[in-house]
């Protein structure tokens, strides 16, 4: 039965989707699942990405939409190889404005930078990153639908599913 072979393992492994946008730009996206997606998210962040993200609390990003667009662009560039649904929903970091502000967020869906006072709840699943964002070991926290990534100043990543027990 020559033509009836079928894989037993990894039947839902990496699928590669190619999509061409108009113009000269061709974007390759991967549908990563399970361990492959986790491995990708644990990769060290690039220097350019780290430099862009530390600008979140500086240079008037809260008031300047072009700065917000630069930050969102840096995020999209860093994870250009992933499908949009696999990208993070937002970023949480310690706010340097001082009391009563604790953290600030970048919501990529709404392209919004917001600063949160102590006691004000963060939206859309970002609250689970609040405590970690205030920890001095992390530059910022990336929040995904099913996990969070705590990113250190040097770009190394501590990963956790669902927001518990960062490793």
CSV table of C-alpha atoms in Angstrom, one decimal:
chain,number,residue,atom,x,y,z
A,1,UNK,CA,0.0,0.0,0.0
A,2,UNK,CA,2.5,2.5,-1.2
A,3,UNK,CA,0.5,5.7,-1.4
A,4,UNK,CA,-1.2,5.4,2.0
A,5,UNK,CA,1.6,6.5,4.3
A,6,UNK,CA,0.7,8.9,7.0
A,7,UNK,CA,2.7,10.5,9.8
A,8,UNK,CA,2.2,9.1,13.3
A,9,UNK,CA,4.1,11.8,15.2
A,10,UNK,CA,3.9,15.6,14.9
A,11,UNK,CA,0.8,15.7,12.7
A,12,UNK,CA,0.1,19.2,13.9
A,13,UNK,CA,3.7,20.3,14.0
A,14,UNK,CA,5.0,23.4,12.3
A,15,UNK,CA,2.9,24.5,9.3
A,16,UNK,CA,4.4,27.1,7.2
A,17,UNK,CA,2.1,29.7,5.6
A,18,UNK,CA,3.5,32.0,3.0
A,19,UNK,CA,1.7,35.2,2.3
A,20,UNK,CA,2.8,38.0,0.0
A,21,UNK,CA,1.7,41.5,0.6
A,22,UNK,CA,1.4,44.0,-2.2
A,23,UNK,CA,4.7,45.6,-3.3
A,24,UNK,CA,8.2,44.1,-2.8
A,25,UNK,CA,7.7,42.9,0.8
A,26,UNK,CA,7.2,39.2,1.3
A,27,UNK,CA,6.4,38.0,4.8
A,28,UNK,CA,6.8,34.4,5.9
A,29,UNK,CA,4.7,33.4,8.9
A,30,UNK,CA,4.8,30.1,10.9
A,31,UNK,CA,2.0,28.4,12.7
A,32,UNK,CA,3.9,27.2,15.7
A,33,UNK,CA,2.2,25.1,18.3
A,34,UNK,CA,3.0,23.8,21.8
A,35,UNK,CA,6.7,23.3,22.4
A,36,UNK,CA,7.8,25.0,19.1
A,37,UNK,CA,5.9,28.2,20.0
A,38,UNK,CA,7.2,28.1,23.5
A,39,UNK,CA,10.8,27.7,22.2
A,40,UNK,CA,10.3,30.7,19.9
A,41,UNK,CA,9.0,32.9,22.7
A,42,UNK,CA,11.9,31.9,25.0
A,43,UNK,CA,14.4,33.2,22.5
A,44,UNK,CA,16.6,36.2,23.6
A,45,UNK,CA,15.2,39.5,22.4
A,46,UNK,CA,17.2,41.5,19.9
A,47,UNK,CA,19.2,44.6,21.0
A,48,UNK,CA,17.1,46.8,18.7
A,49,UNK,CA,13.9,45.5,20.3
A,50,UNK,CA,15.2,46.1,23.8
A,51,UNK,CA,16.3,49.6,23.0
A,52,UNK,CA,12.8,50.4,21.6
A,53,UNK,CA,10.9,48.9,24.5
A,54,UNK,CA,12.9,50.8,27.2
A,55,UNK,CA,11.7,54.0,25.4
A,56,UNK,CA,8.1,53.2,26.5
A,57,UNK,CA,8.3,55.4,29.6
A,58,UNK,CA,10.4,58.1,27.9
A,59,UNK,CA,10.2,60.7,25.2
A,60,UNK,CA,6.5,61.5,25.7
A,61,UNK,CA,5.2,58.2,24.1
A,62,UNK,CA,2.0,58.7,26.0
A,63,UNK,CA,1.3,61.9,24.2
A,64,UNK,CA,3.0,61.2,20.8
A,65,UNK,CA,1.2,58.7,18.6
A,66,UNK,CA,4.2,58.5,16.2
A,67,UNK,CA,6.3,57.2,19.2
A,68,UNK,CA,3.6,54.6,20.0
A,69,UNK,CA,3.6,53.5,16.3
A,70,UNK,CA,7.4,53.1,16.5
A,71,UNK,CA,7.0,50.9,19.6
A,72,UNK,CA,4.3,48.8,17.9
A,73,UNK,CA,6.5,48.5,14.8
A,74,UNK,CA,9.4,47.3,16.9
A,75,UNK,CA,7.2,44.6,18.4
A,76,UNK,CA,5.9,43.5,15.0
A,77,UNK,CA,9.4,43.4,13.6
A,78,UNK,CA,10.7,41.3,16.5
A,79,UNK,CA,8.0,38.8,16.0
A,80,UNK,CA,7.4,39.1,12.2
A,81,UNK,CA,7.8,35.3,11.8
A,82,UNK,CA,4.8,34.5,13.9
A,83,UNK,CA,1.1,34.7,13.0
A,84,UNK,CA,-0.7,37.7,14.4
A,85,UNK,CA,-2.7,35.6,16.8
A,86,UNK,CA,0.5,34.2,18.3
A,87,UNK,CA,1.9,37.7,19.0
A,88,UNK,CA,1.5,39.3,22.4
A,89,UNK,CA,-1.5,41.3,23.5
A,90,UNK,CA,0.4,43.9,25.4
A,91,UNK,CA,3.4,44.9,27.4
A,92,UNK,CA,3.6,45.9,31.1
A,93,UNK,CA,6.6,47.6,32.7
A,94,UNK,CA,7.5,49.5,35.9
A,95,UNK,CA,6.5,53.2,35.6
A,96,UNK,CA,9.1,55.8,36.3
A,97,UNK,CA,6.7,58.6,36.8
A,98,UNK,CA,6.8,58.0,40.6
A,99,UNK,CA,4.0,57.7,43.2
A,100,UNK,CA,1.1,57.0,42.8
A,101,UNK,CA,2.0,55.4,39.4
A,102,UNK,CA,3.1,51.7,39.5
A,103,UNK,CA,3.2,50.4,36.0
A,104,UNK,CA,2.6,51.4,32.4
A,105,UNK,CA,1.3,49.4,29.5
A,106,UNK,CA,1.4,49.2,25.8
A,107,UNK,CA,-1.7,47.7,24.3
A,108,UNK,CA,-0.9,46.8,20.7
A,109,UNK,CA,-4.5,46.3,19.8
A,110,UNK,CA,-5.4,49.8,20.6
A,111,UNK,CA,-2.0,51.3,20.1
A,112,UNK,CA,-2.4,52.9,23.6
A,113,UNK,CA,0.3,53.7,26.2
A,114,UNK,CA,-1.3,54.1,29.6
A,115,UNK,CA,0.1,54.7,33.1
A,116,UNK,CA,-1.6,53.0,36.0
A,117,UNK,CA,-1.9,54.2,39.6
A,118,UNK,CA,-1.7,51.8,42.5
A,119,UNK,CA,-5.0,50.1,42.8
A,120,UNK,CA,-6.2,50.7,39.2
A,121,UNK,CA,-6.8,47.4,37.4
A,122,UNK,CA,-5.0,46.7,34.2
A,123,UNK,CA,-7.3,45.7,31.2
A,124,UNK,CA,-7.4,42.7,28.9
A,125,UNK,CA,-5.4,40.1,30.9
A,126,UNK,CA,-2.5,42.5,31.6
A,127,UNK,CA,-3.1,42.5,35.4
A,128,UNK,CA,-1.4,39.1,35.8
A,129,UNK,CA,1.9,40.8,34.8
A,130,UNK,CA,1.7,43.7,37.3
A,131,UNK,CA,3.7,42.2,40.1
A,132,UNK,CA,6.4,40.9,37.8
A,133,UNK,CA,6.7,44.3,36.1
A,134,UNK,CA,7.7,45.9,39.3
A,135,UNK,CA,10.4,43.4,40.0
A,136,UNK,CA,13.9,44.9,39.4
A,137,UNK,CA,15.1,41.8,37.5
A,138,UNK,CA,12.8,42.5,34.6
A,139,UNK,CA,12.8,45.4,32.0
A,140,UNK,CA,9.2,44.6,31.0
A,141,UNK,CA,6.7,41.8,30.8
A,142,UNK,CA,5.2,40.6,27.5
A,143,UNK,CA,1.6,39.3,27.9
A,144,UNK,CA,0.3,36.7,25.5
A,145,UNK,CA,-3.1,35.0,25.5
A,146,UNK,CA,-1.8,31.8,27.2
A,147,UNK,CA,1.5,32.8,28.7
A,148,UNK,CA,3.8,35.7,29.8
A,149,UNK,CA,7.4,36.4,29.1
A,150,UNK,CA,9.4,38.3,31.7
A,151,UNK,CA,12.3,40.0,29.8
A,152,UNK,CA,15.5,41.1,31.5
A,153,UNK,CA,17.6,44.1,30.6
A,154,UNK,CA,19.9,41.9,28.5
A,155,UNK,CA,17.0,40.4,26.5
A,156,UNK,CA,16.9,37.0,28.2
A,157,UNK,CA,13.4,35.7,28.7
A,158,UNK,CA,11.7,33.9,31.6
A,159,UNK,CA,8.6,32.1,30.3
A,160,UNK,CA,5.5,30.9,32.1
A,161,UNK,CA,2.2,29.5,30.9
A,162,UNK,CA,-0.8,31.4,32.1
A,163,UNK,CA,1.1,33.8,34.3
A,164,UNK,CA,2.2,31.5,37.1
A,165,UNK,CA,5.7,30.5,38.2
A,166,UNK,CA,8.0,32.3,35.8
A,167,UNK,CA,11.0,30.2,34.7
